[in-house]
Every structure is written in structure tokens, then in C-alpha cells.
Amino acid sequence: MAPQKKHYKLVITIVKKKQANKVVSAAKRGGAEGGTILLGSGLGIREKESFFGIDLMYEKEIVLTLIPEDRLAGVLEQINHSAKLYRKGTGLGFVLDVLGVRGIVHSRLDLDLDEEALDNMPGDNVQFELIVTIVNKGDAGTVVDASRRAGAEGGTILSGRGSGIHEQAKLLAMIIEPEKEIVLTLVTRDKVRQVLHRIEEEAGLNQPGKGIAFILPVEETIGINH
């Protein structure tokens, strides 16, 4: 019997500082296996824009949670309840479709690319996809080098923290969340398969705890003048 294919979704949750851990814990209760936290700043509809003439920006935390589609409802319910997103000004979340996943080595499911979706993406003039790779700190350079050797033109590295199914370290009963690096690689559709495969091989994503990579659809680009 052929392995069952499983479709994945990416939940992005934006909350106030010090609320991201609640989101990750809630997502795990809903069936997620971990999450990656990024730091940022922003301005919400209920936040003051200035103070004595000084423009204000508020610290935010962005949580990336990759989950199987059949667990989406449970994860969203847990996040909404724990982070109180039903209250005004507490934060927001949204869901993106995922075309393919690498790095979930403990699963026996077929996680190959969704070939049909990849080949039928909208936009006649847009021929790009975004590969998002999340690895341990210090491994992002390997991802960028691998992607360039496979035909990509470069990559953008972000810093974050997170915890996954293979990361359960504790210190004095406090969970230690390892530092992460997130690599964004914009790739032409005709090269996305080979780039993803090269990243998987050279970054060791087929080994437990090394990282994960997934593809997000791109509908439009600007600034790619060459």
C-alpha cells in the first residue's frame, strides 16, 4: 500500500511580547509538535501611535507553527483560547497553505511535494516559490550554500527561538528553547525541487532534530529586475 499523503498548513500568530510561549504551548495541546518564535515590532489598532510627539512601536512576537491540516481546527481553537485572541488588541493569527515539507523524519507519511498544486499555481507571470528552512543556530550558512549550489541566487537569514519534538532540555525545571535560524529562499519553480532536495541532504534534515523545510506559494513578486 502506498504511503498516505498528508497536507500541511502554516499558522502564523502575532502577539505581544512574552505571549509567544503561551501560543506554542497551546498549539502543542492542539496537536502541533513545536513552534518557532521570531521577535519584531509593530503597531496595533488599539495601541497609541505616539507619545509627546515621538512615534511608538511595540515589541511583538511572531510564532510559526507547521501542522497537518487535519489538526488545524484543534490548534487554532487552543491558540485562540490561550492567547485570548478573541479579545480586541491581543493579537492575530492567519493560515497559509504549504506545498511540500522536509525534515519530519519521525513520521512515516509521504511528505513529498504537492506536484499538482505546485504546477498549477496562479499567476502566469510569477514563476517563484518560497522555501522556508528552520535550523539550529549556526547551520543557516550550510542551507544558503546548498541552495546556491542547486541553482538559487541567495537567501535571507532570520534569528529566532523554538522547540520541537526532539528538544526537551530543561534547566532547574525551566524549558530551554534552543536558538534557531530561519532561511528564506526565493526560488524559480523549475528549480524548487532540486533546491529543496539539496538543502535536505546537506543540512541533514533527514536526521532527527536537525531542522525542517517547507514551501510556500508565491503569487506575485517585485524588485526582481534581472
CSV table of C-alpha atoms in Angstrom, one decimal:
chain,number,residue,atom,x,y,z
A,1,MET,CA,0.0,0.0,0.0
A,2,ALA,CA,1.4,3.4,-1.0
A,3,PRO,CA,2.1,5.8,1.9
A,4,GLN,CA,-0.7,8.2,2.8
A,5,LYS,CA,0.0,11.7,1.7
A,6,LYS,CA,-0.6,14.4,4.4
A,7,HIS,CA,-1.2,18.1,3.7
A,8,TYR,CA,0.3,20.7,5.9
A,9,LYS,CA,-0.6,24.3,6.9
A,10,LEU,CA,1.4,27.1,8.4
A,11,VAL,CA,-0.2,29.1,11.2
A,12,ILE,CA,1.4,32.5,11.8
A,13,THR,CA,0.4,34.1,15.1
A,14,ILE,CA,1.4,37.7,16.1
A,15,VAL,CA,1.1,38.6,19.7
A,16,LYS,CA,2.5,41.0,22.3
A,17,LYS,CA,5.9,40.4,23.9
A,18,LYS,CA,6.1,37.5,26.4
A,19,GLN,CA,2.9,35.9,25.0
A,20,ALA,CA,4.6,33.6,22.4
A,21,ASN,CA,5.3,30.8,24.9
A,22,LYS,CA,1.6,30.6,25.6
A,23,VAL,CA,0.9,30.2,21.9
A,24,VAL,CA,3.5,27.4,21.4
A,25,SER,CA,2.1,25.5,24.5
A,26,ALA,CA,-1.4,25.9,23.3
A,27,ALA,CA,-0.5,24.7,19.8
A,28,LYS,CA,1.1,21.6,21.3
A,29,ARG,CA,-2.1,20.9,23.2
A,30,GLY,CA,-3.9,21.1,19.9
A,31,GLY,CA,-1.6,18.6,18.2
A,32,ALA,CA,1.3,20.6,17.0
A,33,GLU,CA,4.8,19.3,17.7
A,34,GLY,CA,6.6,22.6,18.2
A,35,GLY,CA,6.9,26.2,17.1
A,36,THR,CA,9.4,28.8,16.1
A,37,ILE,CA,9.4,32.3,17.7
A,38,LEU,CA,10.6,35.5,15.9
A,39,LEU,CA,10.9,38.9,17.5
A,40,GLY,CA,9.5,42.0,15.8
A,41,SER,CA,7.8,45.3,16.4
A,42,GLY,CA,4.6,46.8,15.2
A,43,LEU,CA,1.5,48.9,15.9
A,44,GLY,CA,-2.0,47.6,16.6
A,45,ILE,CA,-5.3,49.2,16.1
A,46,ARG,CA,-5.7,49.8,19.9
A,47,GLU,CA,-2.1,51.0,20.5
A,48,LYS,CA,-1.1,54.6,20.7
A,49,GLU,CA,0.8,55.9,17.7
A,50,SER,CA,2.9,58.5,19.5
A,51,PHE,CA,3.8,59.8,22.9
A,52,PHE,CA,4.7,63.5,23.3
A,53,GLY,CA,5.3,63.6,19.5
A,54,ILE,CA,7.6,60.5,19.5
A,55,ASP,CA,6.4,57.7,17.2
A,56,LEU,CA,5.9,54.5,19.1
A,57,MET,CA,6.4,50.9,18.0
A,58,TYR,CA,5.6,48.0,20.3
A,59,GLU,CA,7.6,44.8,20.7
A,60,LYS,CA,5.9,41.8,19.1
A,61,GLU,CA,6.5,38.0,18.9
A,62,ILE,CA,5.7,36.0,15.8
A,63,VAL,CA,5.1,32.3,16.1
A,64,LEU,CA,5.4,29.9,13.2
A,65,THR,CA,3.6,26.6,13.7
A,66,LEU,CA,3.6,23.9,11.0
A,67,ILE,CA,0.8,21.4,11.4
A,68,PRO,CA,-1.0,18.7,9.5
A,69,GLU,CA,-4.3,20.0,8.0
A,70,ASP,CA,-6.4,17.6,10.0
A,71,ARG,CA,-5.1,19.2,13.3
A,72,LEU,CA,-5.7,22.8,12.2
A,73,ALA,CA,-9.1,23.3,13.9
A,74,GLY,CA,-7.8,22.0,17.2
A,75,VAL,CA,-4.6,24.1,17.1
A,76,LEU,CA,-6.5,27.3,16.2
A,77,GLU,CA,-9.0,26.7,19.0
A,78,GLN,CA,-6.3,26.2,21.6
A,79,ILE,CA,-4.3,29.2,20.5
A,80,ASN,CA,-7.4,31.4,20.4
A,81,HIS,CA,-8.4,30.4,23.9
A,82,SER,CA,-4.9,30.5,25.5
A,83,ALA,CA,-3.7,33.8,23.9
A,84,LYS,CA,-7.2,35.3,24.2
A,85,LEU,CA,-7.2,36.4,20.5
A,86,TYR,CA,-11.0,36.8,20.7
A,87,ARG,CA,-10.3,40.0,22.7
A,88,LYS,CA,-9.5,43.2,20.8
A,89,GLY,CA,-5.9,44.2,20.8
A,90,THR,CA,-4.4,40.9,21.9
A,91,GLY,CA,-3.0,39.7,18.6
A,92,LEU,CA,-4.0,37.9,15.4
A,93,GLY,CA,-3.3,34.8,13.5
A,94,PHE,CA,-3.6,33.5,10.0
A,95,VAL,CA,-3.1,30.3,8.0
A,96,LEU,CA,-1.0,29.7,4.9
A,97,ASP,CA,-1.1,26.7,2.6
A,98,VAL,CA,2.1,24.6,2.3
A,99,LEU,CA,3.1,22.9,-0.9
A,100,GLY,CA,5.8,20.5,0.5
A,101,VAL,CA,7.7,19.6,3.6
A,102,ARG,CA,11.1,18.1,4.5
A,103,GLY,CA,12.5,17.2,7.9
A,104,ILE,CA,9.7,15.5,9.7
A,105,VAL,CA,11.7,12.3,9.9
A,106,HIS,CA,9.7,10.6,12.7
A,107,SER,CA,6.6,10.5,10.5
A,108,ARG,CA,6.0,7.6,8.2
A,109,LEU,CA,3.7,9.6,6.0
A,110,ASP,CA,4.6,10.6,2.4
A,111,LEU,CA,5.7,14.3,2.6
A,112,ASP,CA,6.7,14.8,-1.0
A,113,LEU,CA,5.8,17.9,-2.8
A,114,ASP,CA,2.2,18.5,-3.8
A,115,GLU,CA,3.1,18.3,-7.5
A,116,GLU,CA,-0.3,19.1,-8.8
A,117,ALA,CA,-0.6,22.3,-6.6
A,118,LEU,CA,2.9,23.3,-7.5
A,119,ASP,CA,2.4,23.0,-11.2
A,120,ASN,CA,-1.0,24.8,-11.1
A,121,MET,CA,-0.1,27.9,-9.0
A,122,PRO,CA,-1.9,31.1,-10.1
A,123,GLY,CA,-0.1,33.8,-11.9
A,124,ASP,CA,1.2,33.5,-15.4
A,125,ASN,CA,4.0,35.9,-14.9
A,126,VAL,CA,5.1,34.7,-11.5
A,127,GLN,CA,7.4,31.7,-11.5
A,128,PHE,CA,8.7,31.6,-8.0
A,129,GLU,CA,8.2,29.7,-4.7
A,130,LEU,CA,9.5,30.5,-1.2
A,131,ILE,CA,11.4,27.8,0.6
A,132,VAL,CA,11.4,28.4,4.4
A,133,THR,CA,14.1,26.4,6.3
A,134,ILE,CA,14.3,26.4,10.1
A,135,VAL,CA,17.5,25.0,11.5
A,136,ASN,CA,19.6,25.2,14.7
A,137,LYS,CA,21.8,28.3,15.2
A,138,GLY,CA,25.0,28.1,13.1
A,139,ASP,CA,23.5,25.9,10.3
A,140,ALA,CA,22.0,28.6,8.2
A,141,GLY,CA,25.2,29.1,6.2
A,142,THR,CA,25.0,25.4,5.2
A,143,VAL,CA,21.4,26.0,3.9
A,144,VAL,CA,22.4,29.1,1.9
A,145,ASP,CA,25.4,27.4,0.4
A,146,ALA,CA,23.4,24.3,-0.5
A,147,SER,CA,20.6,26.3,-2.1
A,148,ARG,CA,23.1,28.3,-4.2
A,149,ARG,CA,24.8,25.1,-5.4
A,150,ALA,CA,21.4,23.9,-6.5
A,151,GLY,CA,20.6,27.0,-8.5
A,152,ALA,CA,19.2,29.5,-6.1
A,153,GLU,CA,20.7,33.0,-6.1
A,154,GLY,CA,20.9,33.6,-2.3
A,155,GLY,CA,18.9,33.6,0.9
A,156,THR,CA,17.9,35.8,3.8
A,157,ILE,CA,18.6,34.6,7.4
A,158,LEU,CA,16.4,35.5,10.4
A,159,SER,CA,17.0,34.7,14.0
A,160,GLY,CA,14.5,33.1,16.4
A,161,ARG,CA,14.0,30.5,19.1
A,162,GLY,CA,11.8,27.5,19.3
A,163,SER,CA,11.1,24.0,20.5
A,164,GLY,CA,10.3,20.8,18.6
A,165,ILE,CA,9.5,17.2,19.4
A,166,HIS,CA,13.2,16.3,19.8
A,167,GLU,CA,14.1,19.3,22.0
A,168,GLN,CA,13.1,18.7,25.7
A,169,ALA,CA,16.1,20.2,27.5
A,170,LYS,CA,15.4,21.7,30.9
A,171,LEU,CA,17.4,23.7,33.5
A,172,LEU,CA,16.0,23.9,37.0
A,173,ALA,CA,12.6,22.7,35.7
A,174,MET,CA,12.6,25.6,33.1
A,175,ILE,CA,12.3,24.6,29.5
A,176,ILE,CA,15.3,25.7,27.4
A,177,GLU,CA,14.3,26.8,23.9
A,178,PRO,CA,17.3,26.4,21.5
A,179,GLU,CA,18.2,29.3,19.3
A,180,LYS,CA,17.1,28.9,15.7
A,181,GLU,CA,17.9,30.4,12.3
A,182,ILE,CA,15.3,30.8,9.6
A,183,VAL,CA,16.4,30.9,6.0
A,184,LEU,CA,14.1,32.4,3.3
A,185,THR,CA,15.0,31.3,-0.2
A,186,LEU,CA,13.1,32.6,-3.2
A,187,VAL,CA,13.5,30.0,-6.0
A,188,THR,CA,12.1,29.7,-9.5
A,189,ARG,CA,9.5,27.0,-9.8
A,190,ASP,CA,11.6,24.9,-12.2
A,191,LYS,CA,14.4,24.7,-9.6
A,192,VAL,CA,12.4,24.4,-6.3
A,193,ARG,CA,12.5,20.6,-6.2
A,194,GLN,CA,16.3,20.4,-6.7
A,195,VAL,CA,17.0,23.2,-4.2
A,196,LEU,CA,14.8,21.6,-1.6
A,197,HIS,CA,16.4,18.2,-2.1
A,198,ARG,CA,19.9,19.8,-1.8
A,199,ILE,CA,19.0,21.6,1.4
A,200,GLU,CA,17.6,18.4,2.8
A,201,GLU,CA,20.8,16.5,2.1
A,202,GLU,CA,23.4,19.0,3.1
A,203,ALA,CA,21.6,20.4,6.2
A,204,GLY,CA,20.9,16.8,7.3
A,205,LEU,CA,17.1,17.3,7.6
A,206,ASN,CA,16.7,13.6,7.3
A,207,GLN,CA,18.1,13.3,10.8
A,208,PRO,CA,16.0,13.9,14.0
A,209,GLY,CA,16.3,17.4,15.5
A,210,LYS,CA,18.3,18.9,12.6
A,211,GLY,CA,15.5,21.1,11.2
A,212,ILE,CA,12.6,21.4,8.8
A,213,ALA,CA,12.0,23.0,5.4
A,214,PHE,CA,8.7,23.7,3.6
A,215,ILE,CA,7.5,25.6,0.6
A,216,LEU,CA,5.0,28.5,0.5
A,217,PRO,CA,3.3,29.6,-2.7
A,218,VAL,CA,4.2,33.0,-4.2
A,219,GLU,CA,1.6,34.8,-6.2
A,220,GLU,CA,3.5,38.0,-7.1
A,221,THR,CA,7.0,39.5,-6.9
A,222,ILE,CA,8.5,42.9,-7.1
A,223,GLY,CA,12.1,44.0,-7.3
A,224,ILE,CA,13.4,41.1,-9.3
A,225,ASN,CA,14.5,43.2,-12.2
A,226,HIS,CA,17.2,40.9,-13.7
